[in-house]
Every structure is written in structure tokens, then in C-alpha cells.
Short mmCIF file of C-alpha atoms and ligand atoms in Angstrom, two decimals:
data_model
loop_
_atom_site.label_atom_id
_atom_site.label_comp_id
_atom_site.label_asym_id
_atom_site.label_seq_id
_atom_site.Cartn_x
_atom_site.Cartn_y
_atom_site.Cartn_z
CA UNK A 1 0.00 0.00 0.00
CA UNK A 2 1.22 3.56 -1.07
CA UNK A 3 0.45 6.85 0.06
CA UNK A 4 1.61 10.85 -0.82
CA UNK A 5 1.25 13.81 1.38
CA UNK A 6 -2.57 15.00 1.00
CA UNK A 7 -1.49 17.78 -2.08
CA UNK A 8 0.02 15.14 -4.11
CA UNK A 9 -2.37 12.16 -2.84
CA UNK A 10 -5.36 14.87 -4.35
CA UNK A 11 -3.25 15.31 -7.82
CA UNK A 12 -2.96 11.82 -8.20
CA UNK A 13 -6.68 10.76 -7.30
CA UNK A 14 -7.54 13.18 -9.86
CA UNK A 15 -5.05 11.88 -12.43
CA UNK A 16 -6.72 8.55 -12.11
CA UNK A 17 -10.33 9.87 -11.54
CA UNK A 18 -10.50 13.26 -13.81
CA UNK A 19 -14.54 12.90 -14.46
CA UNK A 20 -14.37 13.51 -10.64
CA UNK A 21 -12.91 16.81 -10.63
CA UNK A 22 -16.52 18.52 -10.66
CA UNK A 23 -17.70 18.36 -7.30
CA UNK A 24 -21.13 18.24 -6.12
CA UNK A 25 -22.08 18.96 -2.60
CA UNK A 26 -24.51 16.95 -0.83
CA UNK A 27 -25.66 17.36 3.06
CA UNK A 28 -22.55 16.40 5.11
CA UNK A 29 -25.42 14.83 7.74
CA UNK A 30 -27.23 12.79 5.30
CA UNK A 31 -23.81 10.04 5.31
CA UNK A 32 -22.21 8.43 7.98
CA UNK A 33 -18.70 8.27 6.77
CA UNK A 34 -19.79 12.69 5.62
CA UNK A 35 -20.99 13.04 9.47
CA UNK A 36 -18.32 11.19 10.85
CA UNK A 37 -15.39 14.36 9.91
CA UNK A 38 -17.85 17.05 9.53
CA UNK A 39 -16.95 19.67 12.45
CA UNK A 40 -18.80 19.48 15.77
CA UNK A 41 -19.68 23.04 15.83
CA UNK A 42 -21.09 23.05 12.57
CA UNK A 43 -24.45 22.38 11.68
CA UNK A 44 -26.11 20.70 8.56
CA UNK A 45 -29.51 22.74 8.54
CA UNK A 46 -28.03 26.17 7.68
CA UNK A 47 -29.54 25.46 3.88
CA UNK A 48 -32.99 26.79 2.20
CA UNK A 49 -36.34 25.10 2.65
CA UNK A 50 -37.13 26.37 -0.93
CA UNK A 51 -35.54 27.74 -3.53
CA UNK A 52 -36.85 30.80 -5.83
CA UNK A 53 -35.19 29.96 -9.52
CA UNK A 54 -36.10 32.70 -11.76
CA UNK A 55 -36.52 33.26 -14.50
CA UNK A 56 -34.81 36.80 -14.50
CA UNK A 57 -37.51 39.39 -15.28
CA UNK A 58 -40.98 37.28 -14.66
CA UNK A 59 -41.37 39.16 -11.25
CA UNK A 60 -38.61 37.30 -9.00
CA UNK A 61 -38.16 40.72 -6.83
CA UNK A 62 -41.71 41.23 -6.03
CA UNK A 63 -42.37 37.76 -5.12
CA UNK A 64 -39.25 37.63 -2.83
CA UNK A 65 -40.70 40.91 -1.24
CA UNK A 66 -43.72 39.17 -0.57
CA UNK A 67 -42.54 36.17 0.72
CA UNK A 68 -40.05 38.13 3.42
CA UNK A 69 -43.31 39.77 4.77
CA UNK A 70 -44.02 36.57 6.24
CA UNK A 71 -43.66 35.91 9.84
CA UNK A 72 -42.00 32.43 9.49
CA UNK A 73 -40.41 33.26 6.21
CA UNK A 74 -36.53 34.78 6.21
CA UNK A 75 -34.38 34.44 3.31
CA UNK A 76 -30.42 34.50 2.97
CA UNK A 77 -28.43 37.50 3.90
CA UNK A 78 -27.54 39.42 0.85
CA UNK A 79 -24.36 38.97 -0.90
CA UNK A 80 -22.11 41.77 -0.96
CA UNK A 81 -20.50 40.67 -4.84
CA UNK A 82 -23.76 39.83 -6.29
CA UNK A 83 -25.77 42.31 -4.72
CA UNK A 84 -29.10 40.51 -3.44
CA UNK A 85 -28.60 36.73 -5.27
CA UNK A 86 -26.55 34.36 -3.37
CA UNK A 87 -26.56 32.64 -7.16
CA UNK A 88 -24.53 29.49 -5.65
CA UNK A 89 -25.83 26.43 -7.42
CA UNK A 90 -25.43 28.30 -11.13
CA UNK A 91 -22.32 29.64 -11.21
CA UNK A 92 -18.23 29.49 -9.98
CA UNK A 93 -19.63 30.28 -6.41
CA UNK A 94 -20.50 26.57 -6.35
CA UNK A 95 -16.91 25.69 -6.35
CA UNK A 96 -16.39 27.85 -2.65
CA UNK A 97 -18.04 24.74 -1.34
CA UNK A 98 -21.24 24.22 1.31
CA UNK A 99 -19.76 26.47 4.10
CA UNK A 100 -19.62 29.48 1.77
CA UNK A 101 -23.18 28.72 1.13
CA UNK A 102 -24.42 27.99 4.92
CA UNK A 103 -22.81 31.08 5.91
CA UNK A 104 -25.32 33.26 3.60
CA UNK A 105 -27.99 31.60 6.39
CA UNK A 106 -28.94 32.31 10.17
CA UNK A 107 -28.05 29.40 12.11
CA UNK A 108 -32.37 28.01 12.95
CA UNK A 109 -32.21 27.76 16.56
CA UNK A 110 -33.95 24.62 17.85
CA UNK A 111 -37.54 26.55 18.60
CA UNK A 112 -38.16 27.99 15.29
CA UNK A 113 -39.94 26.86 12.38
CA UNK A 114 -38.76 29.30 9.84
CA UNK A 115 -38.83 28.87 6.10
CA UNK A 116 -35.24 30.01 4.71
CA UNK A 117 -34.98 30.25 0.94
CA UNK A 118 -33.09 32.05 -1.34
CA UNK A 119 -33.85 33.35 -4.70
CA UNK A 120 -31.59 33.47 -7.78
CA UNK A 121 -33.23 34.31 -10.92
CA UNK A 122 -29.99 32.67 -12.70
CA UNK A 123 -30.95 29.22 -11.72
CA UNK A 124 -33.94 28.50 -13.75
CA UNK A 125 -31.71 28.59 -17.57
CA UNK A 126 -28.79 26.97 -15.71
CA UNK A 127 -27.96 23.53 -17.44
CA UNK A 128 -26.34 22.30 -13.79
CA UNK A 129 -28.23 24.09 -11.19
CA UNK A 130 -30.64 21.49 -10.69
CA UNK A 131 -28.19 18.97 -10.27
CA UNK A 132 -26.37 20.73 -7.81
CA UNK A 133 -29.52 21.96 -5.93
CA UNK A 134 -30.89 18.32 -6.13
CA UNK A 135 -28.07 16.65 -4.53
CA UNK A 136 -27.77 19.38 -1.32
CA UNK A 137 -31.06 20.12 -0.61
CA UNK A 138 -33.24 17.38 -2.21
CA UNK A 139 -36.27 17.85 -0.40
CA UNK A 140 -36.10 21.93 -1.08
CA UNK A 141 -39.55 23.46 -2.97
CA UNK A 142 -39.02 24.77 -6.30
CA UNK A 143 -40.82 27.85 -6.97
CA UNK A 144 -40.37 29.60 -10.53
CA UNK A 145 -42.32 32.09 -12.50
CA UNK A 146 -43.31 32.36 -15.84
CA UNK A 147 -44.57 35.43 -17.90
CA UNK A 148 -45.31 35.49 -21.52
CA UNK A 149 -41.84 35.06 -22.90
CA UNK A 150 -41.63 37.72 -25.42
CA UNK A 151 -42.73 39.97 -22.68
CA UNK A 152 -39.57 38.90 -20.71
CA UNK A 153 -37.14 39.02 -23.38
CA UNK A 154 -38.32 42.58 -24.22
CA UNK A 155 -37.83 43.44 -20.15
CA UNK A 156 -34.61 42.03 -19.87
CA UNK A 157 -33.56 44.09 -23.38
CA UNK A 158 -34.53 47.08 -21.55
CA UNK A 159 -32.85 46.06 -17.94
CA UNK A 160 -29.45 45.39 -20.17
CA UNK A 161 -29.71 48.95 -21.85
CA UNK A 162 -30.45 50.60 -18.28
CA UNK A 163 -27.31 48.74 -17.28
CA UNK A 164 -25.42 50.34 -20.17
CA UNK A 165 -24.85 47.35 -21.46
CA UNK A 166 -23.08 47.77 -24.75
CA UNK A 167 -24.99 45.52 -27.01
CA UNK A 168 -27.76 46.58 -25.80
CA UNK A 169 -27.20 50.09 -26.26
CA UNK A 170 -25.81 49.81 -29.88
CA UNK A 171 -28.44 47.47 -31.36
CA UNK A 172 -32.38 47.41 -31.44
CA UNK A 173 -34.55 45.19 -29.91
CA UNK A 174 -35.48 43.96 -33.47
CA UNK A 175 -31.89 43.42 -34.21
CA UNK A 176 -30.64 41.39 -30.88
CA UNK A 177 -33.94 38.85 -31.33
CA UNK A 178 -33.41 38.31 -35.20
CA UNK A 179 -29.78 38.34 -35.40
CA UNK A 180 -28.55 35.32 -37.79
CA UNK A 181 -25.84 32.69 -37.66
CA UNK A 182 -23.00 35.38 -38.64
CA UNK A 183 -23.61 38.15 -36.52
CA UNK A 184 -20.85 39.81 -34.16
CA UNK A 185 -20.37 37.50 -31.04
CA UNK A 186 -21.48 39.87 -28.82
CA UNK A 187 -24.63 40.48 -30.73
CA UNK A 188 -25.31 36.76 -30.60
CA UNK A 189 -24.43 36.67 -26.75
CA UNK A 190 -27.14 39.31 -26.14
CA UNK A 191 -29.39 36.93 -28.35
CA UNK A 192 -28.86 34.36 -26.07
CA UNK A 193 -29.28 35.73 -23.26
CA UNK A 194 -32.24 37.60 -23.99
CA UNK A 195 -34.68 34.75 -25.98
CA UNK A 196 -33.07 30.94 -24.17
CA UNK A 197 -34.97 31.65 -20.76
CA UNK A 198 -37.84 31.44 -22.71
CA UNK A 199 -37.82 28.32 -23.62
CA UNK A 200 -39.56 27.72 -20.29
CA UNK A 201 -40.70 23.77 -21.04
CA UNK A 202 -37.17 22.87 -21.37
CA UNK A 203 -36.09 24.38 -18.20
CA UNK A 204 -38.91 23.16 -16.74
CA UNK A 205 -38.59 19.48 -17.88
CA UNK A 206 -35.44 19.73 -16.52
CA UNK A 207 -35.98 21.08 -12.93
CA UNK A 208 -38.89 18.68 -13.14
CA UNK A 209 -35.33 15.27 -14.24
CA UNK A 210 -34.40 16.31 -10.57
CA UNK A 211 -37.16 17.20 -8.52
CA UNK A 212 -39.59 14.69 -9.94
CA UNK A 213 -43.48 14.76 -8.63
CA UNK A 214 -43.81 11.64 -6.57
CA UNK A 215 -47.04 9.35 -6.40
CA UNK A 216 -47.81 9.10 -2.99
CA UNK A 217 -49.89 6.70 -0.63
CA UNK A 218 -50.72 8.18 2.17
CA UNK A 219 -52.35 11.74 3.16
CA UNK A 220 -50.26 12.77 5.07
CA UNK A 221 -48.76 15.26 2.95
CA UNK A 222 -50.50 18.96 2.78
CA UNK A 223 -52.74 18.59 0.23
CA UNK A 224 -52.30 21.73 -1.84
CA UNK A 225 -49.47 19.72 -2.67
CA UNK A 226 -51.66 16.56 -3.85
CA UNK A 227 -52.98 17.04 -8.14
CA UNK A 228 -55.03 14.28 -9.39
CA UNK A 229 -53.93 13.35 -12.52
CA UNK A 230 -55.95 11.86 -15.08
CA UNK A 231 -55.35 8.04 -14.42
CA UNK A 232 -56.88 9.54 -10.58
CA UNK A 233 -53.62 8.94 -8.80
CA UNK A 234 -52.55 11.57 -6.28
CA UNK A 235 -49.34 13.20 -6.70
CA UNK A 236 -46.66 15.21 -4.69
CA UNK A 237 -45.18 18.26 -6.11
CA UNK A 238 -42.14 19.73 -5.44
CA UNK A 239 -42.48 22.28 -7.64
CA UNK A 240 -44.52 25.38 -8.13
CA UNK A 241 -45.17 27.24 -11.17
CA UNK A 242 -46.29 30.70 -10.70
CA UNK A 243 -47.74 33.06 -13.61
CA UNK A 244 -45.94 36.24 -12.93
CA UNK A 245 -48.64 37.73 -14.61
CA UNK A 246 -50.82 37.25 -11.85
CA UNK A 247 -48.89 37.69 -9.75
CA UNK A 248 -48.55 41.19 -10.80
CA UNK A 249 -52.12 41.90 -11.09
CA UNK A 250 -53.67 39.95 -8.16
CA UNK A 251 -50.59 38.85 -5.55
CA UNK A 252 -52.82 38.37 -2.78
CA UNK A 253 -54.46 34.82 -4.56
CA UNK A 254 -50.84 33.83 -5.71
CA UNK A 255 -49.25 34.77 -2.22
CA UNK A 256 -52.26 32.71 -0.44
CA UNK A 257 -51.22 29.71 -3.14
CA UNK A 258 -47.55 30.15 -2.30
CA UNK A 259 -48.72 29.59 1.06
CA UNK A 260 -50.41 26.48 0.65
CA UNK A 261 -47.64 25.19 -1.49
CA UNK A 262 -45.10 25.72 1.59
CA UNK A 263 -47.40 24.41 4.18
CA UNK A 264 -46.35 27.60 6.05
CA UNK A 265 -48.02 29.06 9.46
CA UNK A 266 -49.63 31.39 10.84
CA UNK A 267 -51.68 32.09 7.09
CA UNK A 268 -50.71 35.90 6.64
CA UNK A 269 -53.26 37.68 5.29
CA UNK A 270 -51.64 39.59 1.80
CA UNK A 271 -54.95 41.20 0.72
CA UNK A 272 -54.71 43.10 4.19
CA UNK A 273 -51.20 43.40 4.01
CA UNK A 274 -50.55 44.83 0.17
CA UNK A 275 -52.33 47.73 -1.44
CA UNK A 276 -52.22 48.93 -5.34
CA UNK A 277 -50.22 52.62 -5.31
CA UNK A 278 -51.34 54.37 -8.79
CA UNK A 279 -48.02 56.03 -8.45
CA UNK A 280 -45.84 53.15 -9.06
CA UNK A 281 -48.59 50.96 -10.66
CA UNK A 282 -47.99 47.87 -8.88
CA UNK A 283 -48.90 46.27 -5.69
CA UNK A 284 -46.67 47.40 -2.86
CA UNK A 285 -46.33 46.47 0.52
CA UNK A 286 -48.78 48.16 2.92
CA UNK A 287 -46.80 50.10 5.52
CA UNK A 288 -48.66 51.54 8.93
CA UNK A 289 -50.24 54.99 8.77
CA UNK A 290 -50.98 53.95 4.93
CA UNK A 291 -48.22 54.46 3.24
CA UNK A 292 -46.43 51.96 0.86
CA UNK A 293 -43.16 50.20 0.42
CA UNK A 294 -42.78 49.42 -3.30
CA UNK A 295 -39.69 48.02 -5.94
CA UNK A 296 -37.26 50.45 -6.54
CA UNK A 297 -36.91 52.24 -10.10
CA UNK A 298 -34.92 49.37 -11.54
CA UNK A 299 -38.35 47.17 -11.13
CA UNK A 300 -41.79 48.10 -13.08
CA UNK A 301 -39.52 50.13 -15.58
CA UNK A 302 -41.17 52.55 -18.15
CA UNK A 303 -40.05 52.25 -21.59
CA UNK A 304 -41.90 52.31 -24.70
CA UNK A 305 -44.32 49.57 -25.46
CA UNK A 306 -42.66 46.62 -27.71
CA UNK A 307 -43.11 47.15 -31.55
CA UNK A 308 -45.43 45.19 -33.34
CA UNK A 309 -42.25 43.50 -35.58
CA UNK A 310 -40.40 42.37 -32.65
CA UNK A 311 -44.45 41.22 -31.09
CA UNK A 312 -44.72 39.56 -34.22
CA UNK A 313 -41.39 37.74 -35.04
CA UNK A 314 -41.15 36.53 -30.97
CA UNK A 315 -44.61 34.79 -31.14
CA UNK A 316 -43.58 32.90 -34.35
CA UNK A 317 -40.03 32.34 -32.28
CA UNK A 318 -42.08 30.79 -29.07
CA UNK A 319 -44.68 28.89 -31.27
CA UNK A 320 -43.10 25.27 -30.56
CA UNK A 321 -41.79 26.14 -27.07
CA UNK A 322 -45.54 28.00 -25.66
CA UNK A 323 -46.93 24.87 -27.37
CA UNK A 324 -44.71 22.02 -25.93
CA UNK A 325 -45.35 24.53 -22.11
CA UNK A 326 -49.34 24.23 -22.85
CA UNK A 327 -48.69 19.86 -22.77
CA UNK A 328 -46.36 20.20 -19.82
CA UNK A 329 -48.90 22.26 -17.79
CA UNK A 330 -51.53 19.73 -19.15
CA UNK A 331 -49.84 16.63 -17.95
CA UNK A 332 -48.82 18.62 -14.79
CA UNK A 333 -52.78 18.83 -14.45
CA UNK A 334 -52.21 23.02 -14.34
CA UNK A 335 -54.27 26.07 -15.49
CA UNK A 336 -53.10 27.65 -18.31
CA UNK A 337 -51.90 31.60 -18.10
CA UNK A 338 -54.41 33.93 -20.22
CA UNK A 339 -50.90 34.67 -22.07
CA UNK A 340 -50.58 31.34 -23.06
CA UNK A 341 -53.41 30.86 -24.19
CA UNK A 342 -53.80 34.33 -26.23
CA UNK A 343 -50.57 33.04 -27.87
CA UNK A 344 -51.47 29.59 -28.62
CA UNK A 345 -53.98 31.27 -30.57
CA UNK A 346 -52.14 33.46 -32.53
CA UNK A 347 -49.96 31.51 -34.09
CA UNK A 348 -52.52 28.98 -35.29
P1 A3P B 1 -40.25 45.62 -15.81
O1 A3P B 1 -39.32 46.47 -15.02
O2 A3P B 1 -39.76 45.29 -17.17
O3 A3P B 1 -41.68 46.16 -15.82
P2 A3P B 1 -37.53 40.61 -11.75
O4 A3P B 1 -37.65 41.11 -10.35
O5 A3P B 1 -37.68 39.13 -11.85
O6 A3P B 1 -36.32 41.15 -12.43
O7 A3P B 1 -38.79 41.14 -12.55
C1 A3P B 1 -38.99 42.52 -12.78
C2 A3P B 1 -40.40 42.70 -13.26
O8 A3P B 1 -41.31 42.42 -12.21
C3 A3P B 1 -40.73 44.10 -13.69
O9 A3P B 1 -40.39 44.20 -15.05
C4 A3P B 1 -42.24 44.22 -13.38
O10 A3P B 1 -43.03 44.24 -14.55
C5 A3P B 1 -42.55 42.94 -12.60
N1 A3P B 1 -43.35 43.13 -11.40
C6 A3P B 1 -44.34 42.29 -10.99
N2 A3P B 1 -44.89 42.70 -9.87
C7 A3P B 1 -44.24 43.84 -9.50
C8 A3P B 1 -44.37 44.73 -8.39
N3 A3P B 1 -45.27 44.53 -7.44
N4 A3P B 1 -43.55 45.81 -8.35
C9 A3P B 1 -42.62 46.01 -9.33
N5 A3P B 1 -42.45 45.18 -10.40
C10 A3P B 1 -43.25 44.11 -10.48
#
């Protein structure tokens, strides 16, 4: 038997085992042999009960708001580098390892029952964050939000100019969505960026690889969580999909949805606690002696409306990916948004 001092001892296990040189973290308490070296002082609950993915631009701020107005619901502290996103499971942060993360969280003392999460509007696109999120926190609630898709990509557009963004600044909207093969790279890295969150079935399909619904036999379960499908089985979801739509118009019915999906307590009461403000044109929080806590400027942004090209082109562009969304929330036995379906139409 041979052994190397540790740095070598790594090289060489990687030598041998390259495919492993990707880690991905999983709860240090849920193995023995993980447990077993994993410092006494630390803990291994310091990680969200749910996770807010995104997509950027579908209303992500507003709902995490929201969801900090409730009693038992606290989210991460805010990164300093990222601003408010954590953005762990998406990104190079991943490879600071699970302390990094745990540190964004209070440590839950043994009385409380509070709901951390964290939302990072970068997860939904992300090809490994539901990997990554699936092998740490497995039994985390997914919430994401969906708005019509051209919608988004013309928000984002307009978030990217207000961030002096070159691209953005030099090219038109109609230019960054129908930009061929052979445009300049960073044309076609705007492109990207702006129309592949869109393809929300694919994401979807994807969260849905790693955080499957489960059929389950017992009750026990909250049962805002339990669909009937069509073959009358009951099924648990770990996932929630919200339509940011309505969630901009009426917050109060998604909020008391949100709710139920968590299996939160105390219910808190959102129609009492929001209120409409003309001034800003969205719901706001309802502060005491009537005045109201909204977004800042950088959310519910006024810009011209979109032009009826770009309307026109986009709802050709989403045609097969609103249509393959329309089966998903079929077999997922959900609603469909009025968006959807107003699309779904035109493009007959
Ligand atoms: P616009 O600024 O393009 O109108 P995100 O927080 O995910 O980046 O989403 C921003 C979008 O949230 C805004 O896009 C706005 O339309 C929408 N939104 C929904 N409810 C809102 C609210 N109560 N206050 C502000 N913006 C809200």
C-alpha cells in the first residue's frame, strides 16, 4: 500500500479519476462516513427550505418581497458581490463549497420553524443548477415564475440597456432577437441571453429530471401539494409554477397559493397586508399609517411599449416552445396563463 502527502495524494486521485474533478455537494449529515469528519460546531440545517429559480424578469423581486413579509419566512443574507442573489448552485460560487453557502444563512435555533430560501433568478436557464440543488437540498420546494416570454425578453432588453450594457445600447430590440448565424459574437451573446430563458418547457422538464413529482400513498402530505392526474392517482409536487402575470395583477391569490404550497403558518393575510399605489402601478407592501413600500426604479420600468415586428417575429419564435409549455402544464394537471393561451392562438 502507497500513500503521498494530501497535495500530491489529491493530484494523483484526480489523475486517475479526472470525471471527478466537478464536485457536487450533498448534506454532510445525510452520510455516515460525511458526518463522521464534519466539524462538531457546525451544523447541517443552515440550507434553504425552498428555492426561488427565476426566471430573471418574470417578477422574481416582487415575489421575494412578498414572501419576506411573512412571519415564518426569512431568506439568505444578501451577498455583498452579487448584490441581493446568493446565485450558488449556477455559477463558480459553487466551487467555494457548502460552508460558503451555509454562511449566507442564520443558524435556525432549535424553537423555530422558519422557512429560509433564497432566490436566484440565474438558476432556472442553468444547465447544472438542478443537479447541484438536487443533490444538497433534495427535499427543497421549487418555486419559478413564468410570464409570456416575449414579454420577458423585451424586459430584460430594456434592464441590459439601463445597465449600459453595450450591445444593448448599440443594437435594437429587433436586431438582438433576429440576429442570424454570422452576426458579431457579442450580438449573438445578447441573443442568447435575452430569448433561451424562454424556452420555459425545457427548463422546466429539466428542474422537473431532478425534482420529480412523486405518487404518494398516504395523506399525510399537505394537500395543496396533492394534483389528481388523469389516471386519478394523487401526486406530490415539489415544484410550483407561478404566472408572474398574476402575480402582478392579483398577488394576494398567488401569495395565499404560495402559502399552501409551503405548508407555512400562521396564514398571513396579503390582501390586508398589500395595497395597489397608482403612483408606481404595482402592488406594494402596505406600511402603517398607509403608506407603501414598493420596488425600486430598476423594477416596473417605463419604456416604450414593444413594436409590433419584434411582437410579431417573438410569437412565431415561441410557437413550438408555448406549445410544448401548454402539454407540460396539461400533464402537470395546471391552469393555463391567459398569455398562453392568447398566444397559442395566434400563431394557429
Ligand atoms: P419591468 O421592469 O420590465 O416592468 P424581476 O424582479 O424578476 O427582475 O422582474 C422585474 C419585473 O417584475 C418588472 O419588469 C415588473 O413588470 C414585474 N413586477 C411584478 N410585480 C411587480 C411589483 N409589485 N412591483 C414592481 N415590479 C413588479
Amino acid at each position: 500500500l502507497q500513500t503521498l502527502p494530501p497535495f500530491q495524494l489529491a493530484r494523483k486521485y484526480f489523475q486517475l479519476f479526472p470525471e471527478q474533478h466537478d464536485p457536487i455537494w450533498q448534506n454532510p449529515c445525510d452520510d455516515k462516513r460525511h458526518k463522521d469528519i464534519w466539524s462538531k460546531e457546525k451544523t447541517c440545517d443552515r440550507l434553504p427550505k425552498f428555492l426561488v429559480v427565476g426566471p430573471q424578469k418574470t417578477g422574481t423581486t416582487a415575489l421575494y418581497l412578498f414572501l419576506v413579509m411573512h412571519p415564518s419566512i426569512t431568506s439568505n443574507f444578501p451577498s455583498l458581490r452579487t448584490f441581493e442573489e446568493v446565485q450558488f448552485f449556477n455559477g463558480n460560487n459553487y466551487h467555494k463549497g457548502i460552508d460558503w453557502y451555509m454562511d449566507f444563512f442564520p443558524v435556525p435555533s432549535n424553537v423555530t420553524s422558519d422557512f429560509l430560501f433564497e432566490k436566484s433568478a440565474n438558476y432556472f436557464p442553468s444547465e447544472d443548477a438542478p443537479k447541484r440543488a438536487a443533490a444538497l437540498v433534495p427535499k427543497s420546494k421549487i418555486i419559478t415564475l413564468i410570464i409570456n416570454p416575449s414579454d420577458r425578453a423585451y424586459s430584460w432588453y430594456q434592464h441590459q440597456r439601463a445597465h449600459e450594457d453595450h450591445a444593448a445600447l448599440k443594437y435594437s430590440f429587433y436586431e438582438v432577437i433576429s440576429a442570424g448565424h454570422h452576426a458579431p459574437a457579442e450580438l449573438r451573446s445578447l441573443q442568447n441571453k435575452c430569448l433561451v430563458p424562454g424556452w420555459y418547457a425545457i427548463h422546466i422538464e429539466h428542474w422537473l429530471t431532478y425534482y420529480p413529482p412523486s405518487q404518494q400513498s398516504t395523506l399525510s402530505f399537505n394537500l395543496a401539494l396533492l394534483k389528481k392526474k388523469n389516471n386519478n392517482k394523487l401526486f406530490f409536487f415539489l415544484l410550483l409554477i407561478i404566472d408572474g402575470q398574476q402575480l402582478r395583477s392579483d398577488p394576494a391569490a398567488i401569495m395565499d397559493e404560495v402559502q399552501k404550497f409551503l405548508g407555512v403558518s400562521p396564514y398571513y393575510n396579503y390582501s390586508q397586508a398589500l395595497s395597489f399605489d397608482p403612483q408606481k402601478g404595482f402592488w406594494c407592501q402596505l406600511l402603517e399609517g398607509g403608506k407603501t413600500k414598493c420596488l425600486g426604479k430598476s423594477k416596473g420600468r417605463k419604456y416604450p411599449p414593444m413594436d409590433l415586428e419584434s411582437r410579431t417575429f417573438l410569437s412565431r419564435y415561441y410557437k413550438d416552445h408555448n406549445v410544448e409549455l401548454s402539454k407540460l402544464l396539461h400533464r402537470l394537471g395546471q391552469p393555463l396563463p391567459s398569455w398562453l393561451r392568447e398566444e397559442l392562438q395566434k400563431v394557429r
